[in-house]
Every structure is written in structure tokens, then in C-alpha cells.
Short mmCIF file of C-alpha atoms in Angstrom, two decimals:
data_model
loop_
_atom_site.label_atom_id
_atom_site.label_comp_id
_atom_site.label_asym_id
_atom_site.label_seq_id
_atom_site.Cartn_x
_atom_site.Cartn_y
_atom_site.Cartn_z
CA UNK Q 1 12.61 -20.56 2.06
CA UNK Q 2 14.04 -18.42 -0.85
CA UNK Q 3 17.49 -18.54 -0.53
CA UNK Q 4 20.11 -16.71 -2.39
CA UNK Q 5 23.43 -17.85 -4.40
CA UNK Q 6 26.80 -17.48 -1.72
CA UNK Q 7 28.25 -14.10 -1.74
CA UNK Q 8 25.20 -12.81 -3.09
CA UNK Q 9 25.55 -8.90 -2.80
CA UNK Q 10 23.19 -7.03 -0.39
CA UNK Q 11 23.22 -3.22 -0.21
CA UNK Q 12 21.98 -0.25 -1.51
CA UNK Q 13 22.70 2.42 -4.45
CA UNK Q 14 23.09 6.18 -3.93
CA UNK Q 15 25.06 9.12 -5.65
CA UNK Q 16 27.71 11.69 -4.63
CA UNK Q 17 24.82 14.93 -5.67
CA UNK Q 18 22.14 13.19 -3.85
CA UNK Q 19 23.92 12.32 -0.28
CA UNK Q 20 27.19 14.53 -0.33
CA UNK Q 21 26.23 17.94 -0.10
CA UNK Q 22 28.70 20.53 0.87
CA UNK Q 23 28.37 21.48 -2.94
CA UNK Q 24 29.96 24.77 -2.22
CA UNK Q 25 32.82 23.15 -0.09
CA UNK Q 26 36.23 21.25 -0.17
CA UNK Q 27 36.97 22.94 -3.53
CA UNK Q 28 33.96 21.54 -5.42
CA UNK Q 29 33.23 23.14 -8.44
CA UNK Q 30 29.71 23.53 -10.16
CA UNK Q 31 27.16 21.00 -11.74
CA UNK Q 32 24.31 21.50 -13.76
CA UNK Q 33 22.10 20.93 -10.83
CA UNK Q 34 23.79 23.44 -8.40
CA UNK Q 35 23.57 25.61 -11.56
CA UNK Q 36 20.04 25.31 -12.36
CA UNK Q 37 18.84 25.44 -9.16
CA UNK Q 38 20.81 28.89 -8.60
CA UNK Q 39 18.62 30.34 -11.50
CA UNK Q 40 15.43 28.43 -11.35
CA UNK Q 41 15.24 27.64 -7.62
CA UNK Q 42 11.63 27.47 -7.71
CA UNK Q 43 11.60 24.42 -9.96
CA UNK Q 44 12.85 22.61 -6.76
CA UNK Q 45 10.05 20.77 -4.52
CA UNK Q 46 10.08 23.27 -1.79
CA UNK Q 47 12.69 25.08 -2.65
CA UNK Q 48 15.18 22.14 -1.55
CA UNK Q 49 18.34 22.50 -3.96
CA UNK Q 50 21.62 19.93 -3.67
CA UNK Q 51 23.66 21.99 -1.84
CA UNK Q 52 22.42 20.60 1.50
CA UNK Q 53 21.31 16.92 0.87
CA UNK Q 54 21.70 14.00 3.32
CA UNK Q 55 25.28 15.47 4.65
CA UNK Q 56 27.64 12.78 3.48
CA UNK Q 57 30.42 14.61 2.74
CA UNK Q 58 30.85 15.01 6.64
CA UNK Q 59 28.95 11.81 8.26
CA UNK Q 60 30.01 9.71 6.06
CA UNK Q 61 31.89 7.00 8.88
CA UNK Q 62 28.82 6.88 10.86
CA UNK Q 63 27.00 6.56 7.95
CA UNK Q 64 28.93 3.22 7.31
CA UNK Q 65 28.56 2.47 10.85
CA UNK Q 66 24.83 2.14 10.03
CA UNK Q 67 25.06 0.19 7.02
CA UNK Q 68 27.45 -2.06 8.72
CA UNK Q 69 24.43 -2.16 11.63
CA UNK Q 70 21.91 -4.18 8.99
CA UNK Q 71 24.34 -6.39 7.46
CA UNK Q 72 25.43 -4.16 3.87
CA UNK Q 73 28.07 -6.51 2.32
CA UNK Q 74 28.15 -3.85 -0.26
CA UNK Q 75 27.15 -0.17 -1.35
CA UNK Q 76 26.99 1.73 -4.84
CA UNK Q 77 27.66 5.60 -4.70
CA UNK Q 78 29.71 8.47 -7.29
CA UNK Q 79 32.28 10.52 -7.47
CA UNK Q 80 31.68 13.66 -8.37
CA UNK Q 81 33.46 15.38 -11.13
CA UNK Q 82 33.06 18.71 -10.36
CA UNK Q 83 34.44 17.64 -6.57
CA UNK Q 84 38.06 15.74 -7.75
CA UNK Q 85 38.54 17.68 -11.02
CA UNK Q 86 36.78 21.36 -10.51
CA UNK Q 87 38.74 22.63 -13.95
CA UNK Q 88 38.49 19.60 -15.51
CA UNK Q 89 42.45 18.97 -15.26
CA UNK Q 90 44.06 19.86 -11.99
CA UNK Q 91 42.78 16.93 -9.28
CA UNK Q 92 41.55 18.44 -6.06
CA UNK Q 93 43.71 16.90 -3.07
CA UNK Q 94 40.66 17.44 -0.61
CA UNK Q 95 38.38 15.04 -2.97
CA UNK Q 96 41.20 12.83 -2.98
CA UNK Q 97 41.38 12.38 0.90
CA UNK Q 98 37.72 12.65 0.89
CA UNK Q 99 36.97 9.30 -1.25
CA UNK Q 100 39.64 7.63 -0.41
CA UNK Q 101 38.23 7.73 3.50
CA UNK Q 102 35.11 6.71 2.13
CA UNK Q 103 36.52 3.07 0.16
CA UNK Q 104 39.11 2.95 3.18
CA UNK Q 105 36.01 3.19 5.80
CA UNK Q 106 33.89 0.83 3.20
CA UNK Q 107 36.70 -1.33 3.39
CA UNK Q 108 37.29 -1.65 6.91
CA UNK Q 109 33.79 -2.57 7.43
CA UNK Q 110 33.65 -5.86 5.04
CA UNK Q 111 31.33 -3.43 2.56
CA UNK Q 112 32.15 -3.69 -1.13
CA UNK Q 113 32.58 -0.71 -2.76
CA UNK Q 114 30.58 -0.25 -6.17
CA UNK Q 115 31.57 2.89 -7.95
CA UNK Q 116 29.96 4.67 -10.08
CA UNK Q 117 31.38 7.48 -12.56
CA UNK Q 118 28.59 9.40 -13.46
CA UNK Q 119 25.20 9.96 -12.11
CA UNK Q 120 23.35 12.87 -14.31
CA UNK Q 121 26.34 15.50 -13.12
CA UNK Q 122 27.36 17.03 -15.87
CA UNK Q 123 29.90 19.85 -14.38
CA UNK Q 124 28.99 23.16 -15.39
CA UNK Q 125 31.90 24.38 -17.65
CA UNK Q 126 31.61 21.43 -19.87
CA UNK Q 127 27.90 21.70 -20.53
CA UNK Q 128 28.48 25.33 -21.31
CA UNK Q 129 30.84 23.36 -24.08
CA UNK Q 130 27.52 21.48 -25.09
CA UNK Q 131 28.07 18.46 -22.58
CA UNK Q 132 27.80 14.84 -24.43
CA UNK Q 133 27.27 17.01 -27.65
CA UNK Q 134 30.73 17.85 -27.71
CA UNK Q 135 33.06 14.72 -28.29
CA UNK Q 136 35.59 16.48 -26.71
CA UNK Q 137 33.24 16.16 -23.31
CA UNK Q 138 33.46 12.52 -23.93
CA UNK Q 139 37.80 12.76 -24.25
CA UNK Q 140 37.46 14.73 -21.28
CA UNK Q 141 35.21 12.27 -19.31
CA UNK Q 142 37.84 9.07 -20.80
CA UNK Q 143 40.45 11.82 -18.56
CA UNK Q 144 38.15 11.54 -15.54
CA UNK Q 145 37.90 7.95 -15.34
CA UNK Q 146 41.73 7.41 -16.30
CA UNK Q 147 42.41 9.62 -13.03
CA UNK Q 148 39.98 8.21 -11.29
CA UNK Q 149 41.05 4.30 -11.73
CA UNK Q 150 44.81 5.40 -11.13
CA UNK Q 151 44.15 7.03 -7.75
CA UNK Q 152 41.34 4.87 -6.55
CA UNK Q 153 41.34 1.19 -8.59
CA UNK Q 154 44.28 -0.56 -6.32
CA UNK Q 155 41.04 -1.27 -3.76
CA UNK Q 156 37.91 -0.65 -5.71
CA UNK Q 157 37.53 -3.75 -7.79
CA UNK Q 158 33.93 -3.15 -9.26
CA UNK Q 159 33.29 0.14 -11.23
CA UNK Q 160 30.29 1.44 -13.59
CA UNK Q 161 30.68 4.06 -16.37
CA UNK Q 162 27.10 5.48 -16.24
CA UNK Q 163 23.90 5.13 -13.86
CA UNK Q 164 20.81 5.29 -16.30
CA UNK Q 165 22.28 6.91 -19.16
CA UNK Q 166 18.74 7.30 -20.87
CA UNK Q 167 17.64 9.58 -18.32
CA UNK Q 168 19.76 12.65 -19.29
CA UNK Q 169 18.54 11.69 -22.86
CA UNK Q 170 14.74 11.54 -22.01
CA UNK Q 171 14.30 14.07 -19.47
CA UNK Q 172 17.09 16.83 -20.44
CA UNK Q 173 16.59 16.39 -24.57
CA UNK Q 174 12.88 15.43 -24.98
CA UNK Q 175 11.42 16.65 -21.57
CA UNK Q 176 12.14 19.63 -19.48
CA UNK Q 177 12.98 17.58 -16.25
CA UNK Q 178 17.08 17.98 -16.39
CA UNK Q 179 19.21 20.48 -17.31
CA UNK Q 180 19.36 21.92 -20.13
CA UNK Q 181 15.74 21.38 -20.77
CA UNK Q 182 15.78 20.83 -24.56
CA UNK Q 183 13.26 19.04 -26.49
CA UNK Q 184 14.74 17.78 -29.78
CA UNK Q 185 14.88 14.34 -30.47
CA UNK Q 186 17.33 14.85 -33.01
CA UNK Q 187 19.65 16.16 -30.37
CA UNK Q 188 18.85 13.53 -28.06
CA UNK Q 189 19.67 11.20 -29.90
CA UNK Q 190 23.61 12.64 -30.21
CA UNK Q 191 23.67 12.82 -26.60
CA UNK Q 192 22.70 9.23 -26.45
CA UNK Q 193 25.25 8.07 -28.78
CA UNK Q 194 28.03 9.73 -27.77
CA UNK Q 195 27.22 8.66 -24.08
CA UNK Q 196 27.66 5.20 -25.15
CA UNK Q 197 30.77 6.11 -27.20
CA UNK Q 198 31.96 7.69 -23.38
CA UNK Q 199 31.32 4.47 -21.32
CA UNK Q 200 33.34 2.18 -24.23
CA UNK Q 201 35.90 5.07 -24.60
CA UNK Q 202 36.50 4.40 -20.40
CA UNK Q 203 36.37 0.81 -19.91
CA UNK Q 204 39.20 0.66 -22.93
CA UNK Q 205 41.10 3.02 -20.87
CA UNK Q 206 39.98 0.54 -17.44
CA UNK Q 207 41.47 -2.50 -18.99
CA UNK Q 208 44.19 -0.90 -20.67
CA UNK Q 209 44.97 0.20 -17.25
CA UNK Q 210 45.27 -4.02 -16.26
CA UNK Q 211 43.70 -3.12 -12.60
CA UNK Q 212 42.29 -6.93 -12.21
CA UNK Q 213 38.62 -5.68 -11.84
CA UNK Q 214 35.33 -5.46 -13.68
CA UNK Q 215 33.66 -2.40 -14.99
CA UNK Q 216 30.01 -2.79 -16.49
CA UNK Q 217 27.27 -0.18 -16.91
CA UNK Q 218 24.10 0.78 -15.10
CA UNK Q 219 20.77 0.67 -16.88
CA UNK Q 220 17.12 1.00 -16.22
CA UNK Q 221 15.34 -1.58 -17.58
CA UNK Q 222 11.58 -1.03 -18.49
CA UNK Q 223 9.93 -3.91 -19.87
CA UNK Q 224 7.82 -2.91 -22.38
CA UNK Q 225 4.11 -4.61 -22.44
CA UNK Q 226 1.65 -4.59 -25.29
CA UNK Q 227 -2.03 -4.00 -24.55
CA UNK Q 228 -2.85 -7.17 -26.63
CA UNK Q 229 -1.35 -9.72 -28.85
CA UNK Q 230 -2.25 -7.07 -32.28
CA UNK Q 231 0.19 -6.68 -34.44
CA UNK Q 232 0.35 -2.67 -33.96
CA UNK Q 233 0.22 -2.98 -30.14
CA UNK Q 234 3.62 -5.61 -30.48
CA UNK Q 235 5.27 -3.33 -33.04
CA UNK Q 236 4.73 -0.09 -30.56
CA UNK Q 237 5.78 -2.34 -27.60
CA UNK Q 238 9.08 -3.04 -29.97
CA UNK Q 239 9.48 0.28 -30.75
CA UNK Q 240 9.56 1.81 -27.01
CA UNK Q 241 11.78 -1.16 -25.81
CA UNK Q 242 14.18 -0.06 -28.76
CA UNK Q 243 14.22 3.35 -27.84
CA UNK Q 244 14.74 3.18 -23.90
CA UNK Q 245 15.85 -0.31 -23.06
CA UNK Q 246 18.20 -1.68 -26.06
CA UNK Q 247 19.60 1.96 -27.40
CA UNK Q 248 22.10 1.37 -24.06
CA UNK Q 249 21.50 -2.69 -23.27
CA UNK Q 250 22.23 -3.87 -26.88
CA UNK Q 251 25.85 -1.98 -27.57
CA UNK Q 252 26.58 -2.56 -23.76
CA UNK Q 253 26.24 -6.06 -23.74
CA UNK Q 254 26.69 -7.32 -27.64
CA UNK Q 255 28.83 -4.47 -28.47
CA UNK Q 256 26.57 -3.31 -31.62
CA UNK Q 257 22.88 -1.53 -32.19
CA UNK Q 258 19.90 -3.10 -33.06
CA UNK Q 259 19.54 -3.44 -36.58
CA UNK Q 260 15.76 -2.47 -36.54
CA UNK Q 261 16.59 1.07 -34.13
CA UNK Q 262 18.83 1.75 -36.94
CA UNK Q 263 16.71 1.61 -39.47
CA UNK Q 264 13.85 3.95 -37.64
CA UNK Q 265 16.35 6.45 -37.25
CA UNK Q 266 17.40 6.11 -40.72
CA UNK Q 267 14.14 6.53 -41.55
CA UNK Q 268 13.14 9.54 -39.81
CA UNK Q 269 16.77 11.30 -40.61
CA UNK Q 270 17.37 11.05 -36.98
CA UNK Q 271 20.74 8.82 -37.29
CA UNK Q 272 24.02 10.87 -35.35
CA UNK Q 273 27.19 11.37 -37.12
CA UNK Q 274 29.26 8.16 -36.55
CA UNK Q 275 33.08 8.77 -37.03
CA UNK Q 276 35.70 6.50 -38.21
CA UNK Q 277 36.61 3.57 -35.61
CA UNK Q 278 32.93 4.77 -33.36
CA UNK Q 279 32.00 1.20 -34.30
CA UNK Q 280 34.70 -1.08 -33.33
CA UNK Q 281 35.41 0.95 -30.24
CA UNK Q 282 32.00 -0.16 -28.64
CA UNK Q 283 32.20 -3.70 -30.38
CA UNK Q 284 35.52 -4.09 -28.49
CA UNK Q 285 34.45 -2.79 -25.15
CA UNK Q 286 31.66 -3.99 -23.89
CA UNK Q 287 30.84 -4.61 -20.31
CA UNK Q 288 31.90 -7.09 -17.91
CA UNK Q 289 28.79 -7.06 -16.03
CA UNK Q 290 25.07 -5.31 -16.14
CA UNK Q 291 23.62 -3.06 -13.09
CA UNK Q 292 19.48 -3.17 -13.59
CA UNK Q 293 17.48 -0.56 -11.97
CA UNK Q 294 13.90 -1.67 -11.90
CA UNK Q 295 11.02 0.55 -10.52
CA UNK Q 296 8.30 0.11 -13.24
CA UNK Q 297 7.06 -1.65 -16.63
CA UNK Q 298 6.05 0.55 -19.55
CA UNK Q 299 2.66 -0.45 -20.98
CA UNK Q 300 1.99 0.78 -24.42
CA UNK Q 301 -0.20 0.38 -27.60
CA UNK Q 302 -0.57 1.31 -31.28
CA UNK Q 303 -0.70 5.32 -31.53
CA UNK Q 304 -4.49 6.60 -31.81
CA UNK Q 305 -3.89 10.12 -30.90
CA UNK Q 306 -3.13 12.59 -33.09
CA UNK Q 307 1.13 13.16 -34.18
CA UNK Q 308 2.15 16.78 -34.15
CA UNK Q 309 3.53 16.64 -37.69
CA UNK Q 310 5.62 19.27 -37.04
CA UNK Q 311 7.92 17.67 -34.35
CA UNK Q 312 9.23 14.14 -33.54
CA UNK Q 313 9.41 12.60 -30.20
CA UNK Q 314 9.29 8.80 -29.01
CA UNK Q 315 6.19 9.31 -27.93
CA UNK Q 316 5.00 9.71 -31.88
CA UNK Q 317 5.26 5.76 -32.12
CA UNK Q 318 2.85 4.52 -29.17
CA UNK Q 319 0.85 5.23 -26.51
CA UNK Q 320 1.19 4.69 -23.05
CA UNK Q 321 -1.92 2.14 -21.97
CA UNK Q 322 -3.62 1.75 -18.34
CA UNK Q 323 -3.76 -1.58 -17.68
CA UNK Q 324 -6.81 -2.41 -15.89
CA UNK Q 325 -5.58 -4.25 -13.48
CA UNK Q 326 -2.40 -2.82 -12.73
CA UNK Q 327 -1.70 -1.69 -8.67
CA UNK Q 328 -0.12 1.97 -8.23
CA UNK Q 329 2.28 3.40 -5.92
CA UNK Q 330 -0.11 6.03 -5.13
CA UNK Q 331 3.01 8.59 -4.16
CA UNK Q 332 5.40 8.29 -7.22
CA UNK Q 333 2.28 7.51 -10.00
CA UNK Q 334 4.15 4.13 -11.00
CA UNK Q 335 2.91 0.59 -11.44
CA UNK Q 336 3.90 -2.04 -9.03
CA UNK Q 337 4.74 -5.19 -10.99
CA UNK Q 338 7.02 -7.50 -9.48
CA UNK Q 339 7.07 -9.93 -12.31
CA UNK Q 340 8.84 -7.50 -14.06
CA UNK Q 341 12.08 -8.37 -12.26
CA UNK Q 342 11.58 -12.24 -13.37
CA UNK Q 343 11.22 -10.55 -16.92
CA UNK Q 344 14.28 -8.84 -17.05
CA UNK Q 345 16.09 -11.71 -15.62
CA UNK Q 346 14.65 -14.14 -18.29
CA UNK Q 347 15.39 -11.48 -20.73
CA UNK Q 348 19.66 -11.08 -19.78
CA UNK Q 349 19.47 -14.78 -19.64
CA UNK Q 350 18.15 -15.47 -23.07
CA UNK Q 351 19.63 -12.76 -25.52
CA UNK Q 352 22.22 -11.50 -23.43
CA UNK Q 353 24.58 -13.91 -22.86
CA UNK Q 354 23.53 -14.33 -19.68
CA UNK Q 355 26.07 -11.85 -18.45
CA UNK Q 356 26.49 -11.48 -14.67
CA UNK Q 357 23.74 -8.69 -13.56
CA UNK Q 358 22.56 -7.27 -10.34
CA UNK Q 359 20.01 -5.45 -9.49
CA UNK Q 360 20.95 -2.20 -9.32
CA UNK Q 361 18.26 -0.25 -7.83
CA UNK Q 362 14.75 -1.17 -6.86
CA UNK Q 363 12.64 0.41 -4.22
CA UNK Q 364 9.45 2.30 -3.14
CA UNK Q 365 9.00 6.48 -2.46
CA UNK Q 366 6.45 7.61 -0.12
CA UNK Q 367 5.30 10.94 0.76
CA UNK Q 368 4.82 11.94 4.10
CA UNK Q 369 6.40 9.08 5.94
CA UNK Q 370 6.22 10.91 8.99
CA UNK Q 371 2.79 9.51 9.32
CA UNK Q 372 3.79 6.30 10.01
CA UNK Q 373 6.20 6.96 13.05
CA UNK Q 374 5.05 4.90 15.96
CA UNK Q 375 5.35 5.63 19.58
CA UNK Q 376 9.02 4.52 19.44
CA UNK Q 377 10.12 7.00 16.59
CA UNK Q 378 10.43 4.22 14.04
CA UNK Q 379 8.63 4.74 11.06
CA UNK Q 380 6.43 1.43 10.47
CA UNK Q 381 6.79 0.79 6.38
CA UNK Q 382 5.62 -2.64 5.85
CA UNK Q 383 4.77 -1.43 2.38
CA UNK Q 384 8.07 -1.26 1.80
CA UNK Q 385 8.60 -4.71 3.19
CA UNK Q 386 6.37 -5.97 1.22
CA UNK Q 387 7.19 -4.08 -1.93
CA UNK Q 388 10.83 -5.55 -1.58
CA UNK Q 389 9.85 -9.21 -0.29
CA UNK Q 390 7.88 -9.44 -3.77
CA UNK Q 391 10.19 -8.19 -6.34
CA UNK Q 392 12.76 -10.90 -4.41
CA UNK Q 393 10.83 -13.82 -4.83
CA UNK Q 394 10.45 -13.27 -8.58
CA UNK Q 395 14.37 -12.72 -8.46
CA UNK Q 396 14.71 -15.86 -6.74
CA UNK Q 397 12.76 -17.86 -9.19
CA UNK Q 398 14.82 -15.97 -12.14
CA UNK Q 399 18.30 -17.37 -10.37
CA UNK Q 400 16.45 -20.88 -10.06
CA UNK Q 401 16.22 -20.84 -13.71
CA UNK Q 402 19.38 -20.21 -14.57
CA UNK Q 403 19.74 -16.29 -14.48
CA UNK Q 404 23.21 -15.04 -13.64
CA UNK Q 405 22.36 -12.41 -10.62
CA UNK Q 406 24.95 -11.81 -7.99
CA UNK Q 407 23.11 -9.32 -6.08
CA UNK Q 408 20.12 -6.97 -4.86
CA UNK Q 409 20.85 -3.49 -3.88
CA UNK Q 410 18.03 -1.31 -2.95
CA UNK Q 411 17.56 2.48 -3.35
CA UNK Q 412 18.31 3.62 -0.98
CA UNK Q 413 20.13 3.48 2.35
CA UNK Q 414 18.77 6.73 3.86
CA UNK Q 415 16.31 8.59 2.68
CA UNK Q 416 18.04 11.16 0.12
CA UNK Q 417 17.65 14.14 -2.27
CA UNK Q 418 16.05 13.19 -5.42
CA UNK Q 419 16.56 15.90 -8.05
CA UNK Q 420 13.46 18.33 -9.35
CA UNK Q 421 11.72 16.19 -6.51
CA UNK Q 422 14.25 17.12 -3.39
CA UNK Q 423 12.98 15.55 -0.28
CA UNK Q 424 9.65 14.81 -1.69
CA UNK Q 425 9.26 10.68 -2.18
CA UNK Q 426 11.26 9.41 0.61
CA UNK Q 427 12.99 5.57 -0.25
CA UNK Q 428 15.42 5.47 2.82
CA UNK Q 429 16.16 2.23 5.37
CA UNK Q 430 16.90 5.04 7.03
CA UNK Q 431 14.87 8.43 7.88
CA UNK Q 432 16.33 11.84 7.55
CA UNK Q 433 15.59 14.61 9.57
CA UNK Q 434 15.94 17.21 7.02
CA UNK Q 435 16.48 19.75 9.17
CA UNK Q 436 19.33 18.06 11.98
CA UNK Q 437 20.09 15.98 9.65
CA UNK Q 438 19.92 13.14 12.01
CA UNK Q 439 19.14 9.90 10.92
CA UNK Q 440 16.39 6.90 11.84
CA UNK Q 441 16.49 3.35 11.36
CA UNK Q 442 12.68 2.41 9.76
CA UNK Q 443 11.24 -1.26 10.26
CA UNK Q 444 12.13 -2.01 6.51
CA UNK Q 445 16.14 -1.74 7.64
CA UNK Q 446 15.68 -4.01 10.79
CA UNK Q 447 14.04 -6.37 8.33
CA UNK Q 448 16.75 -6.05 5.55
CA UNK Q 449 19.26 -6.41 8.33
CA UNK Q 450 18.26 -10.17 9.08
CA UNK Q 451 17.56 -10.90 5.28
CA UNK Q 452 20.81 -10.21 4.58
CA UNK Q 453 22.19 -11.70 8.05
CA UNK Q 454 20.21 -15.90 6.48
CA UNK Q 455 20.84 -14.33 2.72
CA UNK Q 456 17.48 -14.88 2.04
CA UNK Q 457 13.94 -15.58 4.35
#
């Protein structure tokens, strides 16, 4: 049997965009995503924008009913900016009531809360000021948080500065996938920075603050794989786990860049402008623990096509490689590769510390799930099962060696809106009727419900 450490967490991860809705309501003000999808609507898989979404904002304690149904011991989700400070100053008393029913209701129910500060919602007015370009974005975000911890940190006990901070870097500076849609690595790389200045910049103000918690960060690990044992394969396998995994992991976690990431940027004049006392801030403030989403590896080797000498992008360093016997998750285009958990684990254990972790986020989309309703209703996703029972047996074997995990929290709970992709790839232990907004338990939450209920199978 693979059984789990005592209290191990079990739950799931979500964020306030995604599940709230009511975008327009309870004196919310405007994010880049209600933004973009009010000029660019048609960007949006069928025309599904966040205004709607899974309808959190107002079932929210039968929502918690239902995790409380399979077993949650815990649950990740946001709080949106634009919802408790619309200006940016004045806090919104209806947010306030608002999230404080939701930790209450949490609460009540034995669920740990896990929150989260930001999840990709930049609000509106400050990206108009240039968003983590401007440092005084990141004072105002330090505000945030301050607020945030006074009103809220007597019961949460477990908070995060950032979920997957690379992603606004990637897709919204070098890809056209977020908001603003810029590509220019230069500027990507200031975003990047002074995101990480933003997370030490609030968990100074968190333990200044002496609330008796933990605060860590939320990253997405993708273990980088080199088509073969070549020196040029290893050194663009290097490269990519520089620029996505240890730009956040390494000043998170040892509180200082990697001397070689420096040096490329240095290199390619790509280095951001680094103020008196940037250094020591995020040498004294690193995390007390590590969030790990984990969907996919990234398997590269040494660049053979041609560079674009005109422009620089990641992507100039190595290219991506089909491994031949890699297994696809025919829906989202991403390798399946369980091992990679086990990796990751070995990884955190070995050069970092071995600093409590959890996973953060790990899970399976589908389209057209609909397919696999049976006669009952219930939608039959043994896939998903599956998908879940491997990744935890490689976790398991990480723990028995000596990896410091305290928990496994899939996304997601019910099947929510996912950004450019809306309703598209559906990861829910729960199905969402879209249009009622009613919700369905799937096979994969009945079987979550009893792993959780033996903390292990």
C-alpha cells in the first residue's frame, strides 16, 4: 500500500478569476482579463470571457459542502485585487465579508485554507502604469498583501505570494497568450525580476507583521531533459531549466540567482536594473515553504534551426525535442511523465535544502467530457484516475527517500475557466454545467474521496 506521511494535505488548487465570477459585481473593479476580453472577445475559446466562470462568488458554501463530501482537508484559491482594493487604496467592505465567509466556511468544515495573492490578475489601472514594470506596482502589491494579512491572517495560517510567476513572463512578454501581449525578452526579463523583488518585498512585510504562519511561493516546475548525454544537448537542457525553473526556484529558496543565468544575461545585455538593497531584500526573505505545480517535462536539445539574428527569445538557446517514446495527453498536447514528480522531489531534496514542498497543482484536461457520462450522469474518467494514481506513487517513493512533501493538491475541484482556453480542457472532480451552472461529482472525486478518507491506497 502507498501510504502517506500524517496530516498529509489533500485538496485541490483554484483561483478567485477562474471560479468567482461576478466580475462586474460586489464593487469589483477591472483586470487585465475582463479587460482584454472586452476588446478582443474573440480570442476567447467560444467566446467564454471571466465574467461568468464556475459562480463562486455566490455558491461558494455548497461548494465547500462538496469538498467536505470527498474528504478535502485543505483547498488553495486567490483573492482578487481588483475585488478588495478596486482603486488600489480604499478596501471594499463587500470583498471583505465575501472572503472572510469563504476562510470562516473553510474553517468550519476542518478544510485548510491556502491563500494565494496573485494568480496572473494584474488589475487594470496598474497595468495601464506598466504592471511589474513599474516598481511602484510592486510597493503597491507589498500594500495589498499588508491589507490583506491584517484583515485575513488571524485564521489563515498558510499564504503564497505568487502562483507560477513565469507564466505572466513567458506568455504576456515573449508570447501573445496574456495580456499585454508583448514579445521582448528584454522586457520580460524586468517583469520577472521585479516579480521576485514583489514576493520578497511581501513576505518581509508577512513576518514583520509576527502572524505565526508560513508564506512560501508557487512555482511550476518543468524538468528539463536532454535528448542525449552530448555536451550541447546538457548545456541547452541547463539553459531552459535556468530560464523557467531556477530564475523563480533559486532566489525563492536560496535567496540569490544562479551565477551561470547571470552571466547569459550579462552576456546578451539582457541583465534588469538592480537598485540599491534589491539584493539583500530577496537574500533575507526567502520562503518558508515551496508550492510545485507539475503538468509536464520540457525535452530539449542543442539549437539546429536557424536564430532570427534580429531578435532574442529563450527559445534562441535550444530546441524543443520529441521524445520517441513519450505518451501524450491527446487534449492539452502535453507529455505524460510521472517520473517527473520523483524528479522534482529528488531535486528540492538535494539542492534545496530540502525545504517543505507540496504539490501544488497536478492534473489532466479533457475535451469533451460529456462523452463519457454514463447512464447515471457521472462522467466515467478513469484516465484521470489513473493519471493521478501514477504521479502519486512516484511521490510516494520521493517521501520514502527522504523528500520533505506535506501534501498533494490537484487542479482542480470543479471543472473551471481556464484563461484564452475558457471552458475548453475540463480538469474538475467535479463537472460544470456551463450553462445552470450546476455541478456533478465524476468517478475521479468518489475515488479521491476514499484516498484521502486511508491517506493513501
Amino acid at each position: 500500500m502507498y501510504k502517506f506521511p500524517k496530516n498529509f494535505l489533500w485538496g485541490a488548487a483554484s483561483s478567485a478569476t477562474q471560479t468567482e465570477g461576478a466580475a462586474d459585481e460586489g464593487g469589483k473593479a477591472k483586470n487585465i482579463w475582463d479587460y482584454w476580453f472586452e476588446i478582443e472577445p474573440e480570442r476567447f475559446h467560444q467566446g467564454i470571457g471571466p465574467q461568468e466562470t464556475s459562480d463562486f462568488y455566490k455558491q461558494y458554501k455548497e461548494d465547500i459542502e462538496r469538498m467536505k463530501a470527498i474528504n478535502f482537508n485543505s483547498f488553495r484559491t486567490s483573492i482578487s485585487w481588483t475585488r478588495l482594493l478596486p482603486d488600489g487604496k480604499h478596501i471594499n467592505q463587500e470583498a471583505v465579508r465575501f472572503y472572510n465567509d469563504v476562510i470562516n466556511e473553510l474553517l468550519k468544515n476542518d478544510i485548510e485554507p491556502i491563500i494565494n495573492l496573485y494568480h496572473f490578475d494584474m488589475p487594470l489601472h496598474f497595468q495601464e502604469q506598466g504592471g511589474w514594470e513599474n516598481r511602484e506596482v510592486v510597493e503597491a502589491f507589498r500594500y495589498y498583501a499588508e491589507v490583506v494579512f491584517d484583515l485575513f491572517g488571524d485564521r489563515v495560517k498558510k499564504w503564497t505570494t505568487f502562483n507560477e510567476p513565469i507564466v505572466p513572463v513567458e506568455m504576456g512578454y515573449l508570447n501573445h497568450y496574456h495580456y499585454p501581449c508583448v514579445v521582448d525578452m528584454k522586457r520580460a526579463v524586468v517583469v520577472a525580476y521585479q516579480s521576485m523583488l514583489a514576493s520578497a518585498k511581501v513576505i518581509e512585510t508577512y513576518r514583520q507583521m509576527d502572524q505565526e504562519g508560513e508564506i512560501g511561493i508557487i512555482l511550476n516546475l518543468t524538468p528539463s531533459y536532454p535528448r542525449s548525454d552530448s555536451k550541447e544537448d546538457k548545456r541547452a537542457a541547463t539553459i531552459a531549466d535556468l530560464f523557467f525553473n531556477r530564475s523563480f526556484l533559486d532566489p525563492s529558496v536560496l535567496g540569490k540567482y544562479p551565477e551561470e543565468l547571470v552571466a547569459l544575461l550579462r552576456e546578451h545585455d539582457l541583465l534588469p536594473e538592480i537598485e540599491e538593497g534589491d539584493l539583500e531584500l530577496i537574500a533575507d526573505n526567502t520562503v518558508d515553504f515551496l508550492g510545485v505545480n507539475y503538468y509536464q517535462p520540457r525535452r530539449v536539445k542543442e539549437k539546429e534551426t536557424p536564430v532570427d539574428a534580429g531578435s532574442i527569445l529563450p527559445e534562441n538557446f535550444f530546441d524543443p525535442y520529441i521524445w520517441p517514446e513519450r505518451r501524450m495527453n491527446p487534449y492539452r498536447g502535453w507529455e505524460i511523465y510521472e517520473k517527473g514528480i520523483y524528479d522534482i522531489a529528488m531535486n528540492i531534496k538535494n539542492n534545496y535544502e530540502n525545504i517543505p514542498w507540496y504539490v501544488a497543482e497536478n492534473g489532466m484536461g479533457v475535451e469533451n467530457e460529456e462523452r463519457f457520462i454514463d447512464n447515471s450522469g457521472m462522467i466515467q474518467d478513469d484516465y484521470r484516475i489513473e493519471f493521478y494514481q501514477e504521479h502519486l506513487k512516484w511521490l510516494h517513493q520521493g517521501i520514502e527517500e527522504g523528500s520533505n512533501c506535506f501534501g498533494y493538491h490537484v487542479w482542480t475541484f470543479m471543472d473551471n475557466w481556464s484563461w484564452l482556453n475558457a471552458y475548453k480542457n475540463r480538469y474538475g472532480f467535479y463537472r460544470v454545467d456551463i450553462e445552470t451552472k450546476q455541478r456533478f461529482l465524476k468517478k475521479s472525486g468518489q475515488w479521491f474521496a476514499e484516498i484521502v478518507k486511508q491517506n493513501g491506497f
